[in-house]
Amino acid sequence: MSFADEFQTSFTEDAERAILVGIEYRDASAADAASSLAELARLTDTAGASVVATVTQRLDAPNPRLFIGAGKADEVASLCRSLAADVVIFDEELSPSQQSNLEKAMPREVKVIDRTALILDIFALHATTKEGRLQVRLAQNQYLLPRLRGMWAHLASNRMGGGVGSRFGEGESQLEVDRRMVRRRITSIRRELEQVSRMRNTQRCARYASGVFKVAEAGYTNAGKSSLLNRLADAEVLSYDKLFATLDSTTRRLVLPEGRAVTLTDTVGFIQKLPTTLVEAFRSTLDEIRGADLVLHVVDASSEEYERQMRAVEETLEQIDAQDIPRVLVFNKADLIDEDARATLMRKFPASVIVSARTGLGIESLIGAIARSAAAGESLMNVLVPFSRGDAVSLAHERCTVLAESYEEAGTAMTLRVPRDLSGAFAPFEREAGATGDGIPR
C-alpha cells in the first residue's frame, strides 16, 4: 500500500481501542506521571485511536522482563479482553525483550507498542514532503533494527495488521526481518536523504552567505508556531489543533518596520521523551535552528504544563547544540488566558513577549524584539560613498539598515547600521559623525 493510500485508510478505518500503561516512579511526583500519560493520550488521539483505559503502577524502576510487574501485566491483559482493546501503548520505550514478553502476556490479537513507536506512527501519518517521508522511514528502521527478533513473531501472527503502530515502511511489500537487509535499507535511505538534503543545504548556505538575519521558531508541539509564522509573514502554512501537525520546516521572508528583511523558519515541534532516533533522523531540519541568529522559543501560554514543556524544549536545544543561540521567549495563545494570568507570566518572565497569533495581540511587540536582536550585532557608521562605487550603495541597501541618505558633491552620504561582517567593507568610506563632504562638522 502506498503512503497516500495508508494516509487515507487511517481516516476511514474505525478508531482502534487503546489502553495506556505508565509507571509512577517513587522518586518523582504523581503529577509528572499524570502529565506524561495525558500527553500520551493526545498522541494516541492524533494517531487515530480512542483511549478506553489508563493503567499505572508505582515502581522504583521498570521491570526488566515486562516493564510492569507480572500481576499488573495480567491485569492489563484482562482489561484488553473485557474492553475489547486493540492495542496497548506503553509510555516509555520498551526493550526488544520486554516487548516480546508483553506480546506473549497479552491476548493474541492485541498489539503492544511503546511511546516511540506511536510518535513514529504519527510522523508517518503527517510527513508530506519527500524529505519528511525519508526522515520518518530512517527513524522507523533505526527503531526496528534492534527489535527484529522480538517483532518476528509479531509479524508472523499478523499482529501488526493495520492502524496505530503499523505505518512502518510505507510502500514496501513486507518488513524484512533480516538484520543485513534492514541495515542495507538504512544505508539506502540515508544516501537518498543526503541527496534531498543537499538541496536544502544549498538553500540554507545561500541564506547564510547573504548575511540576512535568520530567525527560527522552536517550541513544544502544538504551541502555535505555524500560526505565528502565518501571522508574522502572511504565510499559508498548515496549522490545526493536533500534535505534530507539521513536520517539515518552512522559511518565509519578514520585512521589519525599518525596511530590513529577515528570514523566519518554522521547525518541527518538540515533546517530552523525544526519541533519539527522531533527533538524528531530523538532523537536517533541526539544523535550521542551529544556524539561526535568533531563536523564538514559542510557548503555549494556555497550557497548565507550560513550564514542563519549556524544560523539554530547553533539553532538546541542548541536545542539538543550540543552547547558546540568543533567544526570545514568546508566550502564544494569550487570547485563551485572562489578564491576571498574563500579568503573572510577565512577573515570572519579564523579558518575554506575550502574543496571540490568532488575534494579533502583542505581534508588534514581538516584531520590535526581533528588530532589536537583529540590530544588536551592528555598528553605527557614517559613510560617504563615491558615485563610482554604486556597488557599495547597493550593498548598503541590501544588507544594512539605512537610517539617512543624501547626495553631496563627492558622493552618497549615508548613516548606516552595519552588520559586524560588513564593517570592513564600509570602513574606507567612513567619516566622523555630523561631517559633510567638505569635512566641516555641522
Coordinates of C-alpha atoms in Angstrom, one line a residue:
M1 CA 0.0 0.0 0.0
S2 CA 1.3 3.5 -0.9
F3 CA 1.9 6.2 1.6
A4 CA -1.1 8.1 0.2
D5 CA -3.3 5.0 0.5
E6 CA -2.2 4.4 4.0
F7 CA -2.8 8.0 4.9
Q8 CA -6.4 7.8 3.5
T9 CA -7.0 4.4 5.2
S10 CA -6.1 5.8 8.6
F11 CA -9.0 8.1 8.5
T12 CA -11.6 5.7 7.1
E13 CA -11.0 2.8 9.5
D14 CA -12.9 2.6 12.7
A15 CA -11.0 4.0 15.6
E16 CA -8.9 1.4 17.4
R17 CA -9.4 1.0 21.2
A18 CA -6.2 1.7 23.2
I19 CA -5.1 1.0 26.7
L20 CA -2.3 3.3 28.0
V21 CA 0.2 2.0 30.6
G22 CA 2.7 4.1 32.6
I23 CA 4.8 4.0 35.7
E24 CA 4.6 6.3 38.7
Y25 CA 8.2 6.4 39.9
R26 CA 8.6 6.6 43.6
D27 CA 11.3 9.3 43.4
A28 CA 9.0 11.5 41.1
S29 CA 5.7 13.2 41.7
A30 CA 2.4 11.7 40.7
A31 CA 1.8 14.9 38.6
D32 CA 4.8 14.0 36.4
A33 CA 3.3 10.6 35.5
A34 CA -0.2 12.1 35.1
S35 CA 1.2 14.8 32.7
S36 CA 3.1 12.3 30.6
L37 CA 0.1 10.0 30.3
A38 CA -2.2 12.9 29.4
E39 CA 0.2 13.7 26.6
L40 CA 0.3 10.1 25.5
A41 CA -3.5 10.2 25.3
R42 CA -3.3 13.2 23.0
L43 CA -0.7 11.4 20.9
T44 CA -3.0 8.4 20.7
D45 CA -5.9 10.6 19.6
T46 CA -3.6 12.2 17.0
A47 CA -2.8 8.7 15.7
G48 CA -6.5 8.0 15.2
A49 CA -7.1 5.6 18.2
S50 CA -9.5 6.0 21.2
V51 CA -8.3 5.6 24.8
V52 CA -10.5 3.2 26.7
A53 CA -8.5 2.8 29.9
T54 CA -5.3 4.0 31.6
V55 CA -3.2 1.8 33.9
T56 CA -0.4 2.9 36.2
Q57 CA 1.9 1.2 38.6
R58 CA 4.1 2.7 41.3
L59 CA 7.6 1.3 41.0
D60 CA 11.2 2.3 41.7
A61 CA 12.3 1.2 38.2
P62 CA 10.8 -0.6 35.2
N63 CA 10.6 -4.4 35.5
P64 CA 13.4 -5.7 33.2
R65 CA 11.2 -8.5 32.0
L66 CA 7.7 -7.0 31.5
F67 CA 8.3 -3.2 32.2
I68 CA 5.5 -3.5 34.7
G69 CA 5.0 -6.3 37.3
A70 CA 3.7 -9.7 36.3
G71 CA 0.4 -9.2 38.2
K72 CA -0.1 -5.8 36.6
A73 CA 0.5 -7.3 33.2
D74 CA -2.2 -9.9 33.9
E75 CA -4.5 -7.0 34.9
V76 CA -3.8 -5.3 31.6
A77 CA -4.5 -8.5 29.7
S78 CA -7.8 -8.9 31.5
L79 CA -8.7 -5.3 30.6
C80 CA -7.9 -6.0 27.0
R81 CA -10.4 -8.8 26.9
S82 CA -13.1 -7.0 28.8
L83 CA -12.8 -3.8 26.9
A84 CA -12.1 -5.4 23.5
A85 CA -8.9 -3.4 23.2
D86 CA -6.9 -3.5 20.0
V87 CA -3.6 -2.0 21.2
V88 CA -1.7 -1.5 24.4
I89 CA 0.6 1.6 24.4
F90 CA 3.4 1.9 27.0
D91 CA 4.5 5.4 28.0
E92 CA 8.2 4.7 27.7
E93 CA 10.4 2.9 25.2
L94 CA 10.3 -0.9 25.6
S95 CA 13.3 -3.1 25.1
P96 CA 13.0 -5.8 22.5
S97 CA 12.7 -8.5 25.2
Q98 CA 10.1 -6.5 27.1
Q99 CA 8.0 -6.1 24.0
S100 CA 8.3 -9.8 23.1
N101 CA 7.4 -10.9 26.7
L102 CA 4.4 -8.5 26.8
E103 CA 3.1 -9.7 23.5
K104 CA 3.0 -13.2 24.9
A105 CA 1.2 -12.0 28.0
M106 CA -1.5 -10.1 26.1
P107 CA -4.3 -11.7 24.1
R108 CA -3.1 -12.8 20.7
E109 CA -5.0 -10.2 18.7
V110 CA -3.7 -7.2 20.8
K111 CA -0.8 -5.2 19.6
V112 CA 1.9 -3.9 22.0
I113 CA 3.7 -0.7 21.1
D114 CA 5.6 2.0 23.1
R115 CA 5.7 5.8 23.1
T116 CA 8.4 5.9 20.5
A117 CA 6.6 3.6 18.0
L118 CA 3.5 5.8 18.5
I119 CA 5.3 9.0 17.7
L120 CA 6.9 7.4 14.7
D121 CA 3.5 6.3 13.6
I122 CA 2.2 9.9 13.8
F123 CA 5.2 11.2 11.9
A124 CA 4.5 8.6 9.2
L125 CA 0.9 10.0 9.1
H126 CA 1.9 13.6 8.8
A127 CA 5.0 13.6 6.7
T128 CA 4.1 15.1 3.3
T129 CA 7.4 16.1 1.6
K130 CA 9.9 13.6 0.2
E131 CA 12.5 14.7 2.8
G132 CA 10.0 14.3 5.6
R133 CA 9.0 10.8 4.5
L134 CA 12.6 9.8 4.2
Q135 CA 13.4 11.1 7.6
V136 CA 10.5 9.1 9.1
R137 CA 11.5 5.9 7.3
L138 CA 15.1 6.3 8.5
A139 CA 13.9 6.7 12.1
Q140 CA 11.5 3.8 11.8
N141 CA 14.2 1.4 10.5
Q142 CA 16.7 2.6 13.2
Y143 CA 14.0 1.8 15.8
L144 CA 13.2 -1.6 14.1
L145 CA 16.7 -2.9 13.8
P146 CA 17.3 -4.0 17.4
R147 CA 13.8 -5.3 17.6
L148 CA 13.9 -7.7 14.7
R149 CA 13.9 -10.9 16.8
G150 CA 11.1 -9.7 19.0
M151 CA 9.0 -8.5 16.1
W152 CA 9.2 -11.6 14.0
A153 CA 6.5 -13.4 15.9
H154 CA 4.7 -10.1 16.0
L155 CA 4.7 -10.1 12.2
A156 CA 4.2 -13.8 11.7
S157 CA 1.0 -13.7 13.8
N158 CA -0.2 -10.6 11.8
R159 CA -0.4 -8.6 15.0
M160 CA 0.7 -5.5 13.2
G161 CA -2.2 -5.7 10.9
G162 CA -3.2 -2.1 10.3
G163 CA -3.9 1.0 12.2
V164 CA -1.9 2.6 15.1
G165 CA 1.7 1.4 15.3
S166 CA 1.7 -0.3 11.9
R167 CA 2.8 2.5 9.5
F168 CA 6.4 1.3 9.3
G169 CA 8.0 1.4 5.8
E170 CA 5.2 2.8 3.6
G171 CA 5.1 1.5 0.1
E172 CA 7.1 -1.7 0.8
S173 CA 5.7 -5.2 0.4
Q174 CA 6.7 -6.5 3.8
L175 CA 9.1 -5.6 6.7
E176 CA 12.2 -7.6 6.2
V177 CA 13.4 -9.2 9.4
D178 CA 16.9 -10.0 8.4
R179 CA 19.3 -7.6 10.0
R180 CA 21.5 -7.3 7.0
M181 CA 18.6 -6.3 4.8
V182 CA 17.4 -3.6 7.3
R183 CA 20.9 -2.2 7.6
R184 CA 21.1 -2.1 3.8
R185 CA 17.8 -0.2 3.7
I186 CA 19.0 2.3 6.3
T187 CA 22.1 2.9 4.2
S188 CA 19.9 3.4 1.1
I189 CA 17.6 5.8 2.9
R190 CA 20.5 7.8 4.3
R191 CA 22.0 8.1 0.8
E192 CA 18.7 9.3 -0.7
L193 CA 18.1 11.6 2.2
E194 CA 21.6 13.1 1.7
Q195 CA 20.7 13.9 -1.9
V196 CA 17.5 15.6 -0.9
S197 CA 19.1 17.4 2.0
R198 CA 21.9 18.7 -0.3
M199 CA 19.3 21.0 -2.0
R200 CA 18.1 22.2 1.4
N201 CA 21.7 22.8 2.5
T202 CA 22.4 24.8 -0.7
Q203 CA 19.4 27.0 0.0
R204 CA 20.5 27.3 3.7
C205 CA 24.1 28.2 2.7
A206 CA 22.7 30.8 0.3
R207 CA 20.8 32.4 3.1
Y208 CA 23.9 32.3 5.3
A209 CA 26.1 33.8 2.7
S210 CA 23.6 36.6 2.1
G211 CA 24.1 37.8 5.6
V212 CA 20.3 38.1 6.1
F213 CA 19.4 37.9 9.8
K214 CA 17.9 34.4 10.4
V215 CA 15.2 33.7 12.9
A216 CA 14.0 30.2 13.8
E217 CA 10.9 29.2 15.8
A218 CA 11.4 26.4 18.3
G219 CA 8.8 25.1 20.8
Y220 CA 6.7 22.3 22.1
T221 CA 4.4 20.7 19.6
N222 CA 1.1 22.5 19.2
A223 CA 2.4 25.7 20.8
G224 CA 1.2 27.6 17.7
K225 CA 4.5 28.0 15.8
S226 CA 2.9 27.6 12.4
S227 CA 0.1 30.0 13.3
L228 CA 2.7 32.5 14.4
L229 CA 4.6 32.2 11.2
N230 CA 1.4 32.8 9.3
R231 CA 0.6 35.9 11.3
L232 CA 4.1 37.4 11.1
A233 CA 4.9 36.7 7.5
D234 CA 1.5 36.4 5.8
A235 CA 2.3 32.7 5.1
E236 CA -0.1 30.0 4.4
V237 CA 1.3 27.1 6.4
L238 CA -0.9 24.3 7.6
S239 CA -1.9 24.7 11.3
Y240 CA -4.5 22.9 13.4
D241 CA -5.0 21.6 16.9
K242 CA -3.1 18.4 16.6
L243 CA 0.3 17.3 17.9
F244 CA 2.9 17.3 15.2
A245 CA 0.5 18.8 12.6
T246 CA 3.5 20.0 10.6
L247 CA 6.9 18.2 10.3
D248 CA 8.7 20.0 7.5
S249 CA 10.5 23.3 8.2
T250 CA 9.1 26.3 6.3
T251 CA 11.1 29.5 5.7
R252 CA 9.4 32.8 4.9
R253 CA 10.6 36.4 4.4
L254 CA 9.7 39.0 7.0
V255 CA 10.3 42.7 6.4
L256 CA 10.8 44.7 9.6
P257 CA 9.4 48.2 10.0
E258 CA 12.8 49.9 9.3
G259 CA 12.9 48.0 6.0
R260 CA 15.3 45.2 6.9
A261 CA 14.4 41.8 5.6
V262 CA 14.9 38.8 7.8
T263 CA 14.1 35.1 7.3
L264 CA 11.7 33.3 9.7
T265 CA 11.7 29.5 9.8
D266 CA 9.1 27.2 11.4
T267 CA 10.5 23.8 12.6
V268 CA 9.2 20.5 13.9
G269 CA 7.7 20.6 17.4
F270 CA 9.4 19.1 20.4
I271 CA 7.9 16.8 23.0
Q272 CA 8.7 15.1 26.3
K273 CA 10.8 12.0 25.8
L274 CA 11.5 12.9 22.2
P275 CA 13.1 9.7 20.7
T276 CA 16.8 10.0 19.9
T277 CA 16.2 8.2 16.6
L278 CA 13.9 11.2 15.6
V279 CA 16.5 13.8 16.7
E280 CA 19.1 12.0 14.4
A281 CA 16.7 11.5 11.5
F282 CA 15.5 15.1 11.6
R283 CA 19.0 16.5 11.9
S284 CA 18.8 18.4 8.7
T285 CA 15.5 20.0 9.7
L286 CA 16.9 20.9 13.2
D287 CA 19.9 22.4 11.6
E288 CA 17.6 25.3 10.7
I289 CA 17.7 26.1 14.4
R290 CA 21.4 25.6 14.9
G291 CA 22.1 28.0 12.0
A292 CA 19.8 30.7 13.3
D293 CA 20.9 34.1 14.6
L294 CA 17.9 34.2 16.9
V295 CA 15.5 31.6 18.3
L296 CA 11.9 32.3 19.1
H297 CA 11.0 29.9 21.9
V298 CA 7.3 29.7 21.4
V299 CA 5.3 28.5 24.5
D300 CA 1.6 27.7 24.8
A301 CA 0.6 30.2 27.5
S302 CA -2.8 28.4 27.9
S303 CA -1.3 25.1 28.9
E304 CA -1.2 24.1 32.5
E305 CA 2.0 22.2 31.7
Y306 CA 3.8 25.1 30.1
E307 CA 6.8 25.1 32.4
R308 CA 7.4 21.4 31.9
Q309 CA 7.1 21.9 28.2
M310 CA 9.6 24.7 28.3
R311 CA 12.1 22.4 30.1
A312 CA 11.6 19.8 27.4
V313 CA 12.4 22.3 24.7
E314 CA 15.5 23.5 26.5
E315 CA 16.7 20.0 26.8
T316 CA 16.2 19.3 23.1
L317 CA 18.0 22.6 22.2
E318 CA 21.0 21.4 24.3
Q319 CA 20.8 18.0 22.6
I320 CA 21.3 19.7 19.2
D321 CA 23.9 22.2 20.5
A322 CA 21.7 25.2 20.0
Q323 CA 21.5 26.3 23.7
D324 CA 23.8 29.3 23.2
I325 CA 21.9 31.0 20.4
P326 CA 20.2 34.2 21.5
R327 CA 16.5 33.7 22.0
V328 CA 13.3 35.5 22.8
L329 CA 10.7 33.7 24.9
V330 CA 7.3 34.1 23.3
F331 CA 4.1 33.1 25.1
N332 CA 1.5 32.4 22.4
K333 CA -2.3 31.9 22.7
A334 CA -2.7 34.8 25.1
D335 CA -6.3 35.1 23.9
L336 CA -7.0 31.9 25.9
I337 CA -5.9 33.3 29.2
D338 CA -7.1 36.2 31.3
E339 CA -5.4 39.4 32.3
D340 CA -4.3 38.1 35.7
A341 CA -2.6 35.1 34.0
R342 CA -0.8 37.4 31.6
A343 CA 0.4 39.6 34.4
T344 CA 1.7 36.6 36.3
L345 CA 3.7 35.5 33.2
M346 CA 5.2 38.9 32.9
R347 CA 6.3 38.9 36.5
K348 CA 7.9 35.5 36.2
F349 CA 9.4 36.1 32.8
P350 CA 9.9 39.9 32.5
A351 CA 11.9 39.6 29.2
S352 CA 9.3 37.6 27.5
V353 CA 6.7 38.7 24.9
I354 CA 3.1 37.7 25.2
V355 CA 1.2 37.3 21.9
S356 CA -1.8 35.8 20.2
A357 CA -1.2 34.5 16.7
R358 CA -5.0 34.2 16.3
T359 CA -6.0 37.8 17.2
G360 CA -2.7 39.6 16.6
L361 CA -2.3 40.7 20.2
G362 CA 1.4 41.6 21.0
I363 CA 2.6 41.0 17.5
E364 CA 4.1 44.5 17.2
S365 CA 6.0 43.9 20.4
L366 CA 7.4 40.7 19.0
I367 CA 8.4 42.3 15.8
G368 CA 10.1 45.0 17.9
A369 CA 12.0 42.4 19.8
I370 CA 13.2 40.7 16.6
A371 CA 14.3 44.1 15.3
R372 CA 16.3 44.9 18.4
S373 CA 18.0 41.5 18.3
A374 CA 18.8 42.0 14.6
A375 CA 20.4 45.4 15.4
A376 CA 22.3 44.2 18.4
G377 CA 25.3 43.0 16.5
E378 CA 25.6 46.0 14.3
S379 CA 27.7 49.2 14.4
L380 CA 26.5 52.7 13.5
M381 CA 28.6 54.2 10.7
N382 CA 28.5 57.5 8.8
V383 CA 29.9 57.0 5.3
L384 CA 30.5 58.9 2.1
V385 CA 30.4 56.6 -0.9
P386 CA 31.9 57.9 -4.2
F387 CA 29.4 57.9 -7.1
S388 CA 31.8 55.5 -8.8
R389 CA 31.0 52.9 -6.1
G390 CA 27.4 52.2 -6.8
D391 CA 28.0 48.6 -5.8
A392 CA 28.7 49.8 -2.2
V393 CA 25.5 51.8 -2.2
S394 CA 23.6 48.7 -3.4
L395 CA 25.2 46.6 -0.7
A396 CA 24.2 49.1 1.9
H397 CA 20.5 48.9 0.9
E398 CA 20.6 45.1 0.6
R399 CA 22.5 44.2 3.8
C400 CA 22.4 47.2 6.1
T401 CA 19.8 49.4 7.7
V402 CA 19.8 52.8 6.0
L403 CA 18.9 55.5 8.6
A404 CA 19.7 58.5 6.5
E405 CA 20.7 59.1 2.9
S406 CA 21.6 62.3 1.0
Y407 CA 23.7 63.3 -2.1
E408 CA 26.7 65.5 -1.9
E409 CA 29.3 66.7 -4.4
A410 CA 31.7 63.8 -3.6
G411 CA 29.1 61.0 -3.4
T412 CA 26.3 59.5 -1.5
A413 CA 26.3 60.3 2.3
M414 CA 24.7 57.6 4.4
T415 CA 24.1 56.8 8.0
L416 CA 24.0 53.0 8.4
R417 CA 23.6 50.3 10.9
V418 CA 26.2 47.8 9.6
P419 CA 26.4 44.1 10.4
R420 CA 29.6 43.1 12.0
D421 CA 30.8 41.1 9.0
L422 CA 30.4 44.1 6.7
S423 CA 32.1 46.8 8.8
G424 CA 35.4 46.2 6.9
A425 CA 33.7 46.8 3.5
F426 CA 32.5 50.3 4.6
A427 CA 35.5 51.3 6.7
P428 CA 37.2 53.1 3.7
F429 CA 34.2 55.4 3.3
E430 CA 33.7 56.2 7.0
R431 CA 33.8 59.7 8.3
E432 CA 33.1 61.5 11.5
A433 CA 29.5 61.7 12.7
G434 CA 28.0 65.0 11.6
A435 CA 30.6 65.7 9.0
T436 CA 29.7 66.8 5.4
G437 CA 31.5 66.1 2.2
D438 CA 33.8 69.1 2.7
G439 CA 34.9 67.8 6.1
I440 CA 33.2 70.7 8.0
P441 CA 31.3 69.3 11.0
R442 CA 27.7 70.6 11.4

